[in-house]
Tab-separated table of C-alpha atoms and ligand atoms in Angstrom:
chain	number	residue	atom	x	y	z
A	6	MET	CA	-10.321	-14.218	21.838
A	7	GLN	CA	-8.583	-11.660	19.666
A	8	GLU	CA	-4.997	-10.547	19.284
A	9	VAL	CA	-4.116	-6.993	20.323
A	10	ILE	CA	-0.921	-4.932	20.350
A	11	LYS	CA	0.018	-3.315	23.649
A	12	ILE	CA	2.525	-0.456	23.773
A	13	GLU	CA	3.981	1.196	26.858
A	14	GLY	CA	4.629	4.742	25.780
A	15	GLY	CA	7.500	7.073	26.530
A	16	LYS	CA	10.441	4.819	25.709
A	17	LYS	CA	12.878	6.550	23.314
A	18	LEU	CA	13.758	4.559	20.186
A	19	ASN	CA	17.387	4.081	19.189
A	20	GLY	CA	19.162	2.123	16.476
A	21	ARG	CA	18.551	0.905	12.956
A	22	ILE	CA	15.364	-0.371	11.380
A	23	ARG	CA	15.101	-2.013	7.963
A	24	VAL	CA	12.324	-1.423	5.484
A	25	SER	CA	10.799	-4.444	3.691
A	26	GLY	CA	9.813	-4.763	0.031
A	27	SER	CA	6.938	-2.572	-1.117
A	28	LYS	CA	3.510	-3.953	-0.232
A	29	ASN	CA	1.710	-2.141	-3.024
A	30	ALA	CA	4.268	-3.300	-5.586
A	31	THR	CA	4.216	-6.893	-4.282
A	32	VAL	CA	0.441	-7.192	-4.424
A	33	ALA	CA	0.590	-6.307	-8.132
A	34	LEU	CA	3.759	-8.281	-8.954
A	35	ILE	CA	2.262	-11.556	-7.679
A	36	PRO	CA	-0.772	-11.446	-10.021
A	37	ALA	CA	1.501	-10.110	-12.818
A	38	ALA	CA	3.666	-13.242	-12.487
A	39	VAL	CA	0.848	-15.476	-13.746
A	40	LEU	CA	1.144	-13.783	-17.143
A	41	ALA	CA	4.416	-15.704	-17.618
A	42	CYS	CA	4.687	-19.170	-19.083
A	43	GLY	CA	7.575	-20.169	-16.779
A	44	PRO	CA	8.661	-19.622	-13.155
A	45	VAL	CA	9.015	-16.085	-11.831
A	46	THR	CA	11.203	-15.482	-8.769
A	47	ILE	CA	10.361	-12.412	-6.721
A	48	VAL	CA	12.832	-11.340	-4.031
A	49	GLY	CA	12.215	-9.017	-1.064
A	50	VAL	CA	8.645	-10.163	-0.507
A	51	PRO	CA	7.313	-8.664	2.754
A	52	GLY	CA	5.889	-11.009	5.407
A	53	ILE	CA	2.361	-9.590	5.355
A	54	ALA	CA	-1.105	-11.130	5.372
A	55	ASP	CA	-1.942	-9.704	1.912
A	56	VAL	CA	0.823	-11.894	0.435
A	57	ASP	CA	-0.676	-14.947	2.188
A	58	SER	CA	-4.081	-14.119	0.689
A	59	LEU	CA	-2.618	-13.739	-2.821
A	60	SER	CA	-0.686	-17.015	-2.434
A	61	LYS	CA	-3.987	-18.676	-1.568
A	62	ILE	CA	-5.515	-17.289	-4.775
A	63	LEU	CA	-2.523	-18.639	-6.726
A	64	GLN	CA	-3.115	-22.066	-5.226
A	65	ILE	CA	-6.787	-21.927	-6.228
A	66	LEU	CA	-5.524	-21.296	-9.778
A	67	SER	CA	-3.199	-24.360	-9.542
A	68	VAL	CA	-0.130	-22.121	-9.696
A	69	ARG	CA	2.848	-23.640	-7.887
A	70	VAL	CA	4.160	-21.354	-5.145
A	71	ILE	CA	7.394	-21.897	-3.267
A	72	GLU	CA	8.173	-19.573	-0.361
A	73	LYS	CA	11.657	-19.377	1.091
A	74	ASP	CA	12.685	-16.503	3.381
A	75	ASP	CA	11.747	-13.398	1.416
A	76	HIS	CA	11.760	-15.230	-1.958
A	77	LEU	CA	8.617	-16.277	-3.723
A	78	ILE	CA	8.819	-18.581	-6.731
A	79	ILE	CA	5.627	-18.522	-8.757
A	80	ASP	CA	5.311	-21.194	-11.429
A	81	PRO	CA	2.175	-20.818	-13.545
A	82	SER	CA	3.080	-23.588	-16.054
A	83	GLU	CA	0.170	-25.774	-14.930
A	84	MET	CA	-2.239	-23.005	-14.125
A	85	ARG	CA	-6.017	-23.422	-14.579
A	86	ASN	CA	-8.239	-20.384	-14.991
A	87	VAL	CA	-11.012	-21.298	-12.535
A	88	ASP	CA	-13.643	-18.912	-11.108
A	89	LEU	CA	-12.325	-16.871	-8.182
A	90	ASP	CA	-15.346	-17.054	-5.916
A	91	ASP	CA	-13.494	-17.913	-2.707
A	92	ASP	CA	-13.895	-15.460	0.191
A	93	VAL	CA	-10.134	-14.821	0.184
A	94	VAL	CA	-10.694	-12.516	-2.838
A	95	THR	CA	-12.671	-10.142	-0.619
A	96	LYS	CA	-9.905	-9.902	1.984
A	97	LEU	CA	-7.855	-7.411	0.008
A	98	ARG	CA	-8.337	-4.843	-2.687
A	99	ALA	CA	-5.382	-5.952	-4.778
A	100	SER	CA	-7.103	-9.195	-5.761
A	101	TYR	CA	-8.476	-7.025	-8.598
A	102	TYR	CA	-5.094	-7.352	-10.316
A	103	PHE	CA	-6.122	-10.914	-11.205
A	104	MET	CA	-8.760	-9.305	-13.448
A	105	GLY	CA	-6.136	-7.697	-15.691
A	106	ALA	CA	-3.746	-10.648	-15.488
A	107	LEU	CA	-6.290	-13.401	-16.255
A	108	LEU	CA	-8.073	-11.332	-18.884
A	109	GLY	CA	-4.716	-10.629	-20.535
A	110	LYS	CA	-3.656	-14.276	-20.497
A	111	TYR	CA	-6.938	-16.147	-21.150
A	112	GLY	CA	-9.430	-13.555	-22.381
A	113	TYR	CA	-11.711	-14.621	-19.536
A	114	VAL	CA	-12.016	-14.021	-15.807
A	115	ARG	CA	-14.781	-14.517	-13.304
A	116	MET	CA	-14.215	-13.260	-9.789
A	117	LYS	CA	-15.828	-11.800	-6.699
A	118	MET	CA	-15.773	-8.088	-5.976
A	119	PRO	CA	-12.410	-7.283	-4.304
A	120	GLY	CA	-12.367	-6.011	-0.685
A	121	GLY	CA	-9.722	-4.046	1.248
A	122	CYS	CA	-9.627	-1.149	3.707
A	123	TYR	CA	-12.734	1.029	3.853
A	124	LEU	CA	-11.529	4.543	3.035
A	125	GLY	CA	-14.833	5.821	1.642
A	126	PRO	CA	-16.099	4.797	-1.817
A	127	ARG	CA	-13.473	2.989	-3.906
A	128	PRO	CA	-15.008	2.327	-7.327
A	129	ILE	CA	-13.214	0.357	-10.052
A	130	ASP	CA	-15.042	1.924	-12.995
A	131	LEU	CA	-11.780	3.074	-14.623
A	132	HIS	CA	-10.387	-0.475	-14.600
A	133	ILE	CA	-13.596	-1.712	-16.225
A	134	LYS	CA	-13.622	1.089	-18.829
A	135	GLY	CA	-10.023	0.189	-19.693
A	136	PHE	CA	-10.857	-3.496	-20.165
A	137	GLU	CA	-13.854	-2.555	-22.323
A	138	ALA	CA	-11.730	-0.233	-24.439
A	139	LEU	CA	-9.409	-3.184	-25.116
A	140	GLY	CA	-12.411	-5.142	-26.401
A	141	ALA	CA	-13.692	-6.982	-23.314
A	142	LYS	CA	-17.319	-7.395	-22.254
A	143	VAL	CA	-17.885	-6.899	-18.539
A	144	ASP	CA	-20.889	-8.196	-16.571
A	145	TYR	CA	-21.571	-7.717	-12.883
A	146	ASP	CA	-24.056	-9.947	-11.158
A	147	ARG	CA	-24.611	-10.534	-7.441
A	148	GLY	CA	-21.135	-9.505	-6.295
A	149	CYS	CA	-19.290	-11.233	-9.150
A	150	TYR	CA	-17.599	-9.841	-12.252
A	151	THR	CA	-17.404	-11.781	-15.507
A	152	ILE	CA	-14.998	-10.253	-18.007
A	153	LYS	CA	-14.419	-11.838	-21.390
A	154	ALA	CA	-12.889	-11.018	-24.735
A	155	ALA	CA	-12.508	-13.130	-27.850
A	156	HIS	CA	-9.664	-10.860	-28.852
A	157	LEU	CA	-7.956	-7.961	-27.064
A	158	ARG	CA	-6.849	-5.093	-29.282
A	159	GLY	CA	-4.520	-2.236	-28.354
A	160	THR	CA	-6.119	1.197	-28.195
A	161	LYS	CA	-5.752	4.638	-26.616
A	162	ILE	CA	-7.162	4.934	-23.088
A	163	PHE	CA	-7.470	8.213	-21.207
A	164	LEU	CA	-7.891	7.805	-17.450
A	165	ASP	CA	-10.231	10.423	-15.965
A	166	ILE	CA	-8.319	10.037	-12.687
A	167	ALA	CA	-4.654	8.975	-12.508
A	168	SER	CA	-5.524	5.727	-10.698
A	169	VAL	CA	-2.701	3.433	-9.559
A	170	GLY	CA	-4.845	0.299	-9.727
A	171	ALA	CA	-6.397	1.093	-13.124
A	172	THR	CA	-2.987	1.928	-14.641
A	173	ILE	CA	-1.456	-1.390	-13.505
A	174	ASN	CA	-4.529	-3.461	-14.342
A	175	ILE	CA	-4.798	-2.061	-17.872
A	176	MET	CA	-1.049	-2.547	-18.363
A	177	MET	CA	-1.432	-6.234	-17.443
A	178	ALA	CA	-4.493	-6.755	-19.641
A	179	ALA	CA	-2.674	-5.143	-22.586
A	180	VAL	CA	0.649	-7.026	-22.590
A	181	TYR	CA	-0.683	-9.776	-24.887
A	182	ALA	CA	-3.150	-7.560	-26.789
A	183	GLU	CA	-2.720	-7.104	-30.520
A	184	GLY	CA	-0.935	-3.867	-31.412
A	185	ARG	CA	-0.265	-0.813	-29.278
A	186	THR	CA	-2.065	0.377	-26.159
A	187	VAL	CA	-1.468	3.904	-24.905
A	188	ILE	CA	-2.565	4.870	-21.381
A	189	GLU	CA	-2.859	8.628	-21.023
A	190	ASN	CA	-3.082	10.404	-17.669
A	191	ALA	CA	-1.518	7.260	-16.220
A	192	ALA	CA	-0.559	7.253	-12.538
A	193	ARG	CA	3.178	7.758	-11.879
A	194	GLU	CA	3.701	5.943	-8.566
A	195	PRO	CA	7.026	4.056	-8.191
A	196	GLU	CA	5.101	0.783	-7.801
A	197	ILE	CA	3.919	1.159	-11.407
A	198	ILE	CA	7.527	1.381	-12.598
A	199	ASP	CA	8.343	-1.737	-10.573
A	200	VAL	CA	5.529	-3.741	-12.167
A	201	ALA	CA	6.455	-2.524	-15.678
A	202	THR	CA	10.099	-3.420	-15.001
A	203	MET	CA	9.203	-6.985	-14.038
A	204	LEU	CA	6.821	-7.411	-16.986
A	205	ASN	CA	9.557	-6.151	-19.315
A	206	LYS	CA	12.003	-8.683	-17.823
A	207	MET	CA	9.385	-11.313	-18.690
A	208	GLY	CA	9.433	-10.053	-22.282
A	209	ALA	CA	6.747	-7.365	-22.370
A	210	ARG	CA	7.287	-4.106	-24.271
A	211	ILE	CA	6.192	-1.335	-21.931
A	212	ARG	CA	7.590	2.184	-22.134
A	213	GLY	CA	6.905	5.344	-20.185
A	214	ALA	CA	6.094	3.840	-16.759
A	215	GLY	CA	6.710	6.614	-14.225
A	216	THR	CA	5.409	9.241	-16.667
A	217	ASN	CA	1.764	10.000	-17.422
A	218	VAL	CA	1.838	8.304	-20.836
A	219	ILE	CA	2.507	4.565	-20.898
A	220	THR	CA	2.813	2.640	-24.162
A	221	ILE	CA	2.400	-1.116	-24.327
A	222	ASP	CA	3.193	-3.017	-27.513
A	223	GLY	CA	1.577	-6.442	-27.379
A	224	VAL	CA	3.770	-9.553	-27.481
A	225	ASP	CA	3.010	-13.273	-28.027
A	226	TYR	CA	5.066	-14.767	-25.254
A	227	LEU	CA	6.207	-13.923	-21.724
A	228	GLY	CA	8.766	-16.090	-19.943
A	229	GLY	CA	9.920	-16.401	-16.338
A	230	CYS	CA	12.304	-13.919	-14.708
A	231	PHE	CA	14.000	-12.842	-11.481
A	232	HIS	CA	12.900	-9.621	-9.866
A	233	GLU	CA	13.772	-7.743	-6.684
A	234	ILE	CA	11.009	-5.536	-5.251
A	235	ILE	CA	11.630	-1.850	-4.479
A	236	PRO	CA	11.604	-0.834	-0.789
A	237	ASP	CA	8.242	0.133	0.660
A	238	ARG	CA	8.006	3.935	0.571
A	239	ILE	CA	4.987	3.987	2.898
A	240	GLU	CA	6.693	1.782	5.498
A	241	THR	CA	9.746	4.043	5.115
A	242	GLY	CA	7.623	7.124	5.709
A	243	THR	CA	5.903	5.492	8.677
A	244	PHE	CA	9.262	4.729	10.347
A	245	VAL	CA	10.647	8.195	9.605
A	246	ILE	CA	7.559	9.828	11.148
A	247	MET	CA	7.788	7.419	14.083
A	248	ALA	CA	11.436	8.350	14.600
A	249	ALA	CA	10.611	12.070	14.473
A	250	ALA	CA	7.963	11.439	17.143
A	251	ALA	CA	9.731	8.981	19.419
A	252	ALA	CA	13.428	8.455	18.689
A	253	GLU	CA	16.626	9.715	20.233
A	254	GLU	CA	18.408	8.672	17.028
A	255	MET	CA	17.107	6.138	14.526
A	256	THR	CA	18.309	5.160	11.057
A	257	VAL	CA	15.790	3.809	8.579
A	258	GLU	CA	17.594	1.510	6.119
A	259	ASN	CA	16.802	0.111	2.654
A	260	VAL	CA	15.212	3.329	1.494
A	261	ILE	CA	14.880	5.191	-1.804
A	262	PRO	CA	14.791	8.739	-0.342
A	263	LYS	CA	13.491	10.243	-3.602
A	264	HIS	CA	10.265	8.246	-3.177
A	265	ILE	CA	9.323	10.087	0.010
A	266	GLU	CA	10.641	13.547	-0.748
A	267	SER	CA	7.180	15.100	-0.300
A	268	LEU	CA	7.248	13.773	3.280
A	269	THR	CA	10.857	14.586	4.160
A	270	MET	CA	10.428	18.171	2.901
A	271	LYS	CA	7.355	18.571	5.134
A	272	LEU	CA	9.174	17.094	8.141
A	273	GLN	CA	12.047	19.508	7.587
A	274	GLU	CA	9.533	22.354	7.399
A	275	MET	CA	8.234	21.161	10.785
A	276	GLY	CA	11.759	21.341	12.182
A	277	ALA	CA	12.667	17.631	12.205
A	278	ASP	CA	16.394	16.802	12.178
A	279	LEU	CA	16.898	14.464	9.193
A	280	ASP	CA	20.085	13.213	7.617
A	281	ILE	CA	19.227	11.866	4.179
A	282	GLY	CA	21.745	9.379	2.760
A	283	ILE	CA	21.818	7.382	-0.478
A	284	ASP	CA	19.729	4.513	0.833
A	285	SER	CA	18.995	5.468	4.440
A	286	ILE	CA	17.499	8.282	6.497
A	287	THR	CA	18.692	9.113	10.012
A	288	VAL	CA	16.371	11.011	12.315
A	289	ARG	CA	17.658	12.727	15.488
A	290	ARG	CA	15.509	14.065	18.294
A	291	SER	CA	14.597	17.625	17.654
A	292	ARG	CA	15.311	19.780	20.731
A	293	ARG	CA	12.754	22.390	19.777
A	294	LEU	CA	8.978	22.150	19.524
A	295	MET	CA	8.000	21.145	15.982
A	296	ARG	CA	5.952	23.569	13.905
A	297	ALA	CA	2.445	22.911	12.555
A	298	VAL	CA	2.203	22.438	8.752
A	299	ASP	CA	-0.575	22.026	6.193
A	300	ILE	CA	-0.755	18.909	3.989
A	301	THR	CA	-2.830	18.173	0.914
A	302	THR	CA	-2.613	14.623	-0.427
A	303	LYS	CA	-2.056	14.234	-4.169
A	304	PRO	CA	-1.079	11.467	-6.594
A	305	TYR	CA	2.692	10.795	-6.728
A	306	PRO	CA	4.965	12.760	-6.522
A	307	GLY	CA	2.571	14.723	-4.287
A	308	PHE	CA	2.059	13.928	-0.618
A	309	ALA	CA	0.882	10.286	-0.313
A	310	THR	CA	-2.587	9.688	1.128
A	311	ASP	CA	-1.164	6.581	2.856
A	312	LEU	CA	1.175	8.784	4.933
A	313	GLN	CA	-1.467	11.326	5.851
A	314	GLN	CA	-2.708	9.131	8.718
A	315	PRO	CA	0.688	8.425	10.354
A	316	LEU	CA	1.644	12.096	9.990
A	317	THR	CA	-1.532	13.222	11.786
A	318	THR	CA	-0.183	11.650	14.978
A	319	LEU	CA	3.055	13.634	14.734
A	320	LEU	CA	1.098	16.826	14.041
A	321	THR	CA	-0.637	16.445	17.426
A	322	GLN	CA	2.842	17.115	18.887
A	323	ALA	CA	3.566	20.237	16.806
A	324	GLY	CA	2.872	23.752	18.040
A	325	GLY	CA	-0.024	25.490	16.261
A	326	THR	CA	-2.828	24.418	13.947
A	327	SER	CA	-2.172	21.998	11.075
A	328	LEU	CA	-4.654	21.368	8.292
A	329	VAL	CA	-4.638	17.944	6.600
A	330	THR	CA	-6.731	17.640	3.440
A	331	ASP	CA	-7.129	14.301	1.659
A	332	THR	CA	-8.073	14.816	-1.982
A	333	ILE	CA	-7.711	11.099	-2.822
A	334	TYR	CA	-9.944	9.626	-0.084
A	335	LYS	CA	-12.127	12.333	1.466
A	336	GLU	CA	-13.296	10.031	4.266
A	337	ARG	CA	-9.871	8.745	5.313
A	338	PHE	CA	-10.090	10.257	8.802
A	339	LYS	CA	-11.267	7.416	11.062
A	340	HIS	CA	-7.866	7.472	12.776
A	341	CYS	CA	-8.690	10.974	14.056
A	342	MET	CA	-11.555	9.603	16.177
A	343	GLU	CA	-9.150	7.111	17.787
A	344	LEU	CA	-6.501	9.796	18.326
A	345	GLN	CA	-9.142	12.028	19.945
A	346	ARG	CA	-9.863	9.224	22.393
A	347	MET	CA	-6.165	9.408	23.332
A	348	GLY	CA	-6.322	13.170	23.935
A	349	ALA	CA	-5.702	14.728	20.499
A	350	ASP	CA	-7.460	17.983	19.622
A	351	ILE	CA	-8.731	17.378	16.076
A	352	GLU	CA	-11.717	18.725	14.223
A	353	ILE	CA	-12.919	17.094	10.981
A	354	ARG	CA	-14.635	19.288	8.428
A	355	ASN	CA	-15.334	18.773	4.686
A	356	GLY	CA	-12.559	16.317	3.874
A	357	SER	CA	-10.000	18.032	6.145
A	358	ALA	CA	-8.688	17.534	9.662
A	359	MET	CA	-7.721	20.549	11.748
A	360	ILE	CA	-5.161	19.502	14.347
A	361	ASN	CA	-4.323	21.773	17.271
A	362	GLY	CA	-1.071	21.007	19.049
A	363	PRO	CA	0.829	20.219	21.018
A	364	THR	CA	-1.380	17.922	23.073
A	365	ARG	CA	-0.422	15.171	25.474
A	366	LEU	CA	-1.616	11.724	24.415
A	367	TYR	CA	-2.792	9.099	26.919
A	368	GLY	CA	-2.834	5.329	26.432
A	369	ASP	CA	-6.307	3.861	25.882
A	370	LYS	CA	-8.093	1.012	24.103
A	371	VAL	CA	-8.246	1.997	20.442
A	372	THR	CA	-9.145	0.300	17.157
A	373	ALA	CA	-7.158	0.056	13.939
A	374	THR	CA	-10.078	0.757	11.586
A	375	ASP	CA	-7.803	0.356	8.561
A	376	LEU	CA	-4.137	-0.318	7.807
A	377	ARG	CA	-2.678	3.195	8.005
A	378	CYS	CA	-4.970	4.108	10.905
A	379	GLY	CA	-3.210	1.199	12.641
A	380	ALA	CA	0.175	2.758	11.877
A	381	SER	CA	-0.950	6.124	13.237
A	382	LEU	CA	-2.062	4.422	16.471
A	383	VAL	CA	1.247	2.563	16.874
A	384	ILE	CA	3.031	5.938	16.650
A	385	ALA	CA	0.566	7.410	19.143
A	386	GLY	CA	1.161	4.480	21.494
A	387	LEU	CA	4.926	5.069	21.425
A	388	ILE	CA	4.567	8.667	22.646
A	389	ALA	CA	1.498	8.350	24.887
A	390	ASP	CA	1.514	8.273	28.676
A	391	GLY	CA	0.657	4.776	29.871
A	392	VAL	CA	-0.408	1.704	27.910
A	393	THR	CA	-2.140	1.785	24.526
A	394	GLU	CA	-4.059	-1.327	23.493
A	395	ILE	CA	-4.727	-1.560	19.756
A	396	HIS	CA	-7.576	-3.802	18.555
A	397	ASP	CA	-8.296	-5.219	15.068
A	398	ILE	CA	-4.571	-5.491	14.387
A	399	TYR	CA	-5.211	-7.790	11.423
A	400	HIS	CA	-5.407	-4.530	9.457
A	401	ILE	CA	-1.824	-3.708	10.502
A	402	ASP	CA	-0.609	-7.231	9.683
A	403	ARG	CA	-2.096	-6.934	6.198
A	404	GLY	CA	0.530	-4.346	5.281
A	405	TYR	CA	3.374	-4.041	7.816
A	406	ASP	CA	5.960	-6.811	7.998
A	407	ARG	CA	6.432	-7.837	11.689
A	408	ILE	CA	6.046	-4.252	12.904
A	409	ASP	CA	6.190	-5.264	16.579
A	410	GLU	CA	9.444	-7.229	16.175
A	411	LYS	CA	11.076	-4.422	14.204
A	412	LEU	CA	10.091	-1.851	16.836
A	413	LYS	CA	11.144	-4.038	19.747
A	414	ALA	CA	14.621	-4.210	18.199
A	415	VAL	CA	14.917	-0.392	18.385
A	416	GLY	CA	13.793	-0.297	22.012
A	417	ALA	CA	10.002	-0.008	21.917
A	418	ARG	CA	7.998	-1.672	24.673
A	419	ILE	CA	5.523	-3.390	22.400
A	420	ARG	CA	3.945	-6.836	22.578
A	421	ARG	CA	1.115	-8.930	21.181
A	422	GLU	CA	-1.426	-10.435	23.514
A	423	PHE	CA	-4.653	-12.381	23.267
A	424	THR	CA	-7.621	-10.846	25.020
A	425	ASP	CA	-11.382	-11.436	25.204
B	2	LIG	N1	-10.858	5.789	-8.487
B	2	LIG	C1	-12.041	5.847	-9.185
B	2	LIG	N2	-12.298	4.849	-10.076
B	2	LIG	C2	-11.449	3.818	-10.297
B	2	LIG	C3	-10.229	3.777	-9.580
B	2	LIG	C4	-9.962	4.788	-8.670
B	2	LIG	O1	-12.849	6.753	-8.998
B	2	LIG	O2	-11.745	2.960	-11.135
B	2	LIG	C5	-10.546	6.855	-7.511
B	2	LIG	C6	-10.422	6.324	-6.078
B	2	LIG	O3	-11.684	6.221	-5.454
B	2	LIG	C7	-9.514	7.330	-5.448
B	2	LIG	C8	-8.575	7.714	-6.601
B	2	LIG	O4	-9.247	7.351	-7.793
B	2	LIG	O5	-10.227	8.444	-5.050
B	2	LIG	C9	-7.205	7.055	-6.592
B	2	LIG	O6	-7.369	5.658	-6.415
B	2	LIG	P1	-6.316	4.603	-6.948
B	2	LIG	O7	-6.978	3.744	-7.960
B	2	LIG	O8	-5.063	5.302	-7.327
B	2	LIG	O9	-6.087	3.721	-5.644
B	2	LIG	P2	-5.904	2.164	-5.572
B	2	LIG	O10	-5.144	1.686	-6.733
B	2	LIG	O11	-7.201	1.519	-5.265
B	2	LIG	C10	-3.618	2.286	-4.352
B	2	LIG	C11	-3.042	1.742	-3.075
B	2	LIG	C12	-3.626	2.471	-1.893
B	2	LIG	C13	-3.347	3.954	-2.036
B	2	LIG	C14	-3.896	4.470	-3.383
B	2	LIG	C15	-3.565	5.917	-3.649
B	2	LIG	C16	-2.700	-0.571	-3.670
B	2	LIG	C17	-3.087	-1.985	-3.495
B	2	LIG	N3	-3.395	0.331	-2.998
B	2	LIG	O12	-5.026	2.058	-4.279
B	2	LIG	O13	-2.946	1.973	-0.765
B	2	LIG	O14	-3.952	4.663	-0.991
B	2	LIG	O15	-3.335	3.677	-4.446
B	2	LIG	O16	-2.192	6.120	-3.677
B	2	LIG	O17	-1.757	-0.264	-4.366
B	2	LIG	C18	-2.617	1.462	1.505
B	2	LIG	O18	-1.532	0.957	1.183
B	2	LIG	O19	-2.966	1.666	2.696
B	2	LIG	C19	-3.561	1.830	0.437
B	2	LIG	C20	-4.850	2.024	0.673
């Protein structure tokens, strides 16, 4: 038996939908909290499976976790730095943030190779190089990393690629290091600012987060704090694209519009009718056929790779040929195969998808091969003729907070069912 999502297409969405706290910030904030010596309260935690997996890791480390509504209280006062060899580590990629956090706090970490969505090769060499530059010795043996350092010393680290994960991981490893660490060519994603903000509330001295040079001056002590997570810009983008595809009028609330400007500009270029407020975006049905556009994914503030997949579905409804190129993950096109099954006209060539539209989509049995592929299929299901049945929805539940309930509330005909 497995759980599937079934969507009856063609129903117009109407109303207001609220965005949850950022998944990619949360999955870094939870490991970052163990750097404190007292309780850290994080507010706006999304109800997603990745948070459950991280909570399980915290419990393995004897960290007290109290969950109440969207609050998470993490108390590491009685924490024990045991080996992280449980299979839960392989369920998500973000478990690698325990490398930086435990190395920073104890000078020692042993853990399994992290897992996560398959989007093509996802090495962590830059994280490792960063730890080594701070003075750690890293060994890899039969799927397990051992990272140790008698003493971590601040240094200058240049990232060959502006990696989100490496930037955050090095930041966490460096907060207790002696002296100053400078990360050059750091990633600039809003989630990095959020993590730096919380670490600074705990007592860290991090400057420059959000720019490509981050400076961390080591401190001796980090205490507890209270932190509210930024809204999820990828969930925001997903709902805005969904509204452009399937809504009469829908308002997406709890939004920082600046964070998805690269998307909203593209949607406007396509002819979408958007009303951008201070913390909300209203999308009205466009009476005219949308225009095809070209997209190339880039690190922030460029077009987010995570929104490339949901946008592909909308591009099947635009007139003309759109070209989507993913420079971050060249193989992130599995969703196209599923969309083709539903009637899309897409050709994949050398890290790009060529989408010819508009095409009618038809409900079918499809598979969420990864998280954002799942989101692209939910959007497809909303506009397709007939019923779409999405399999492997655990990928969707890893990163979207009760997506079916939120969509039902704006009029979608969507339900979960168990099937053989
Ligand atoms: N890279 C390396 N070596 C490294 C690290 C990265 O070559 O040591 C490469 C990657 O292979 C990729 C590029 O650098 O080509 C950028 O990767 P990055 O490290 O920035 O990605 P990440 O930290 O592993 C986060 C998000 C992803 C999102 C990417 C890009 C989290 C937990 N994950 O991954 O989110 O796609 O940044 O913005 O924050 C998602 O939410 O669906 C998702 C996959």
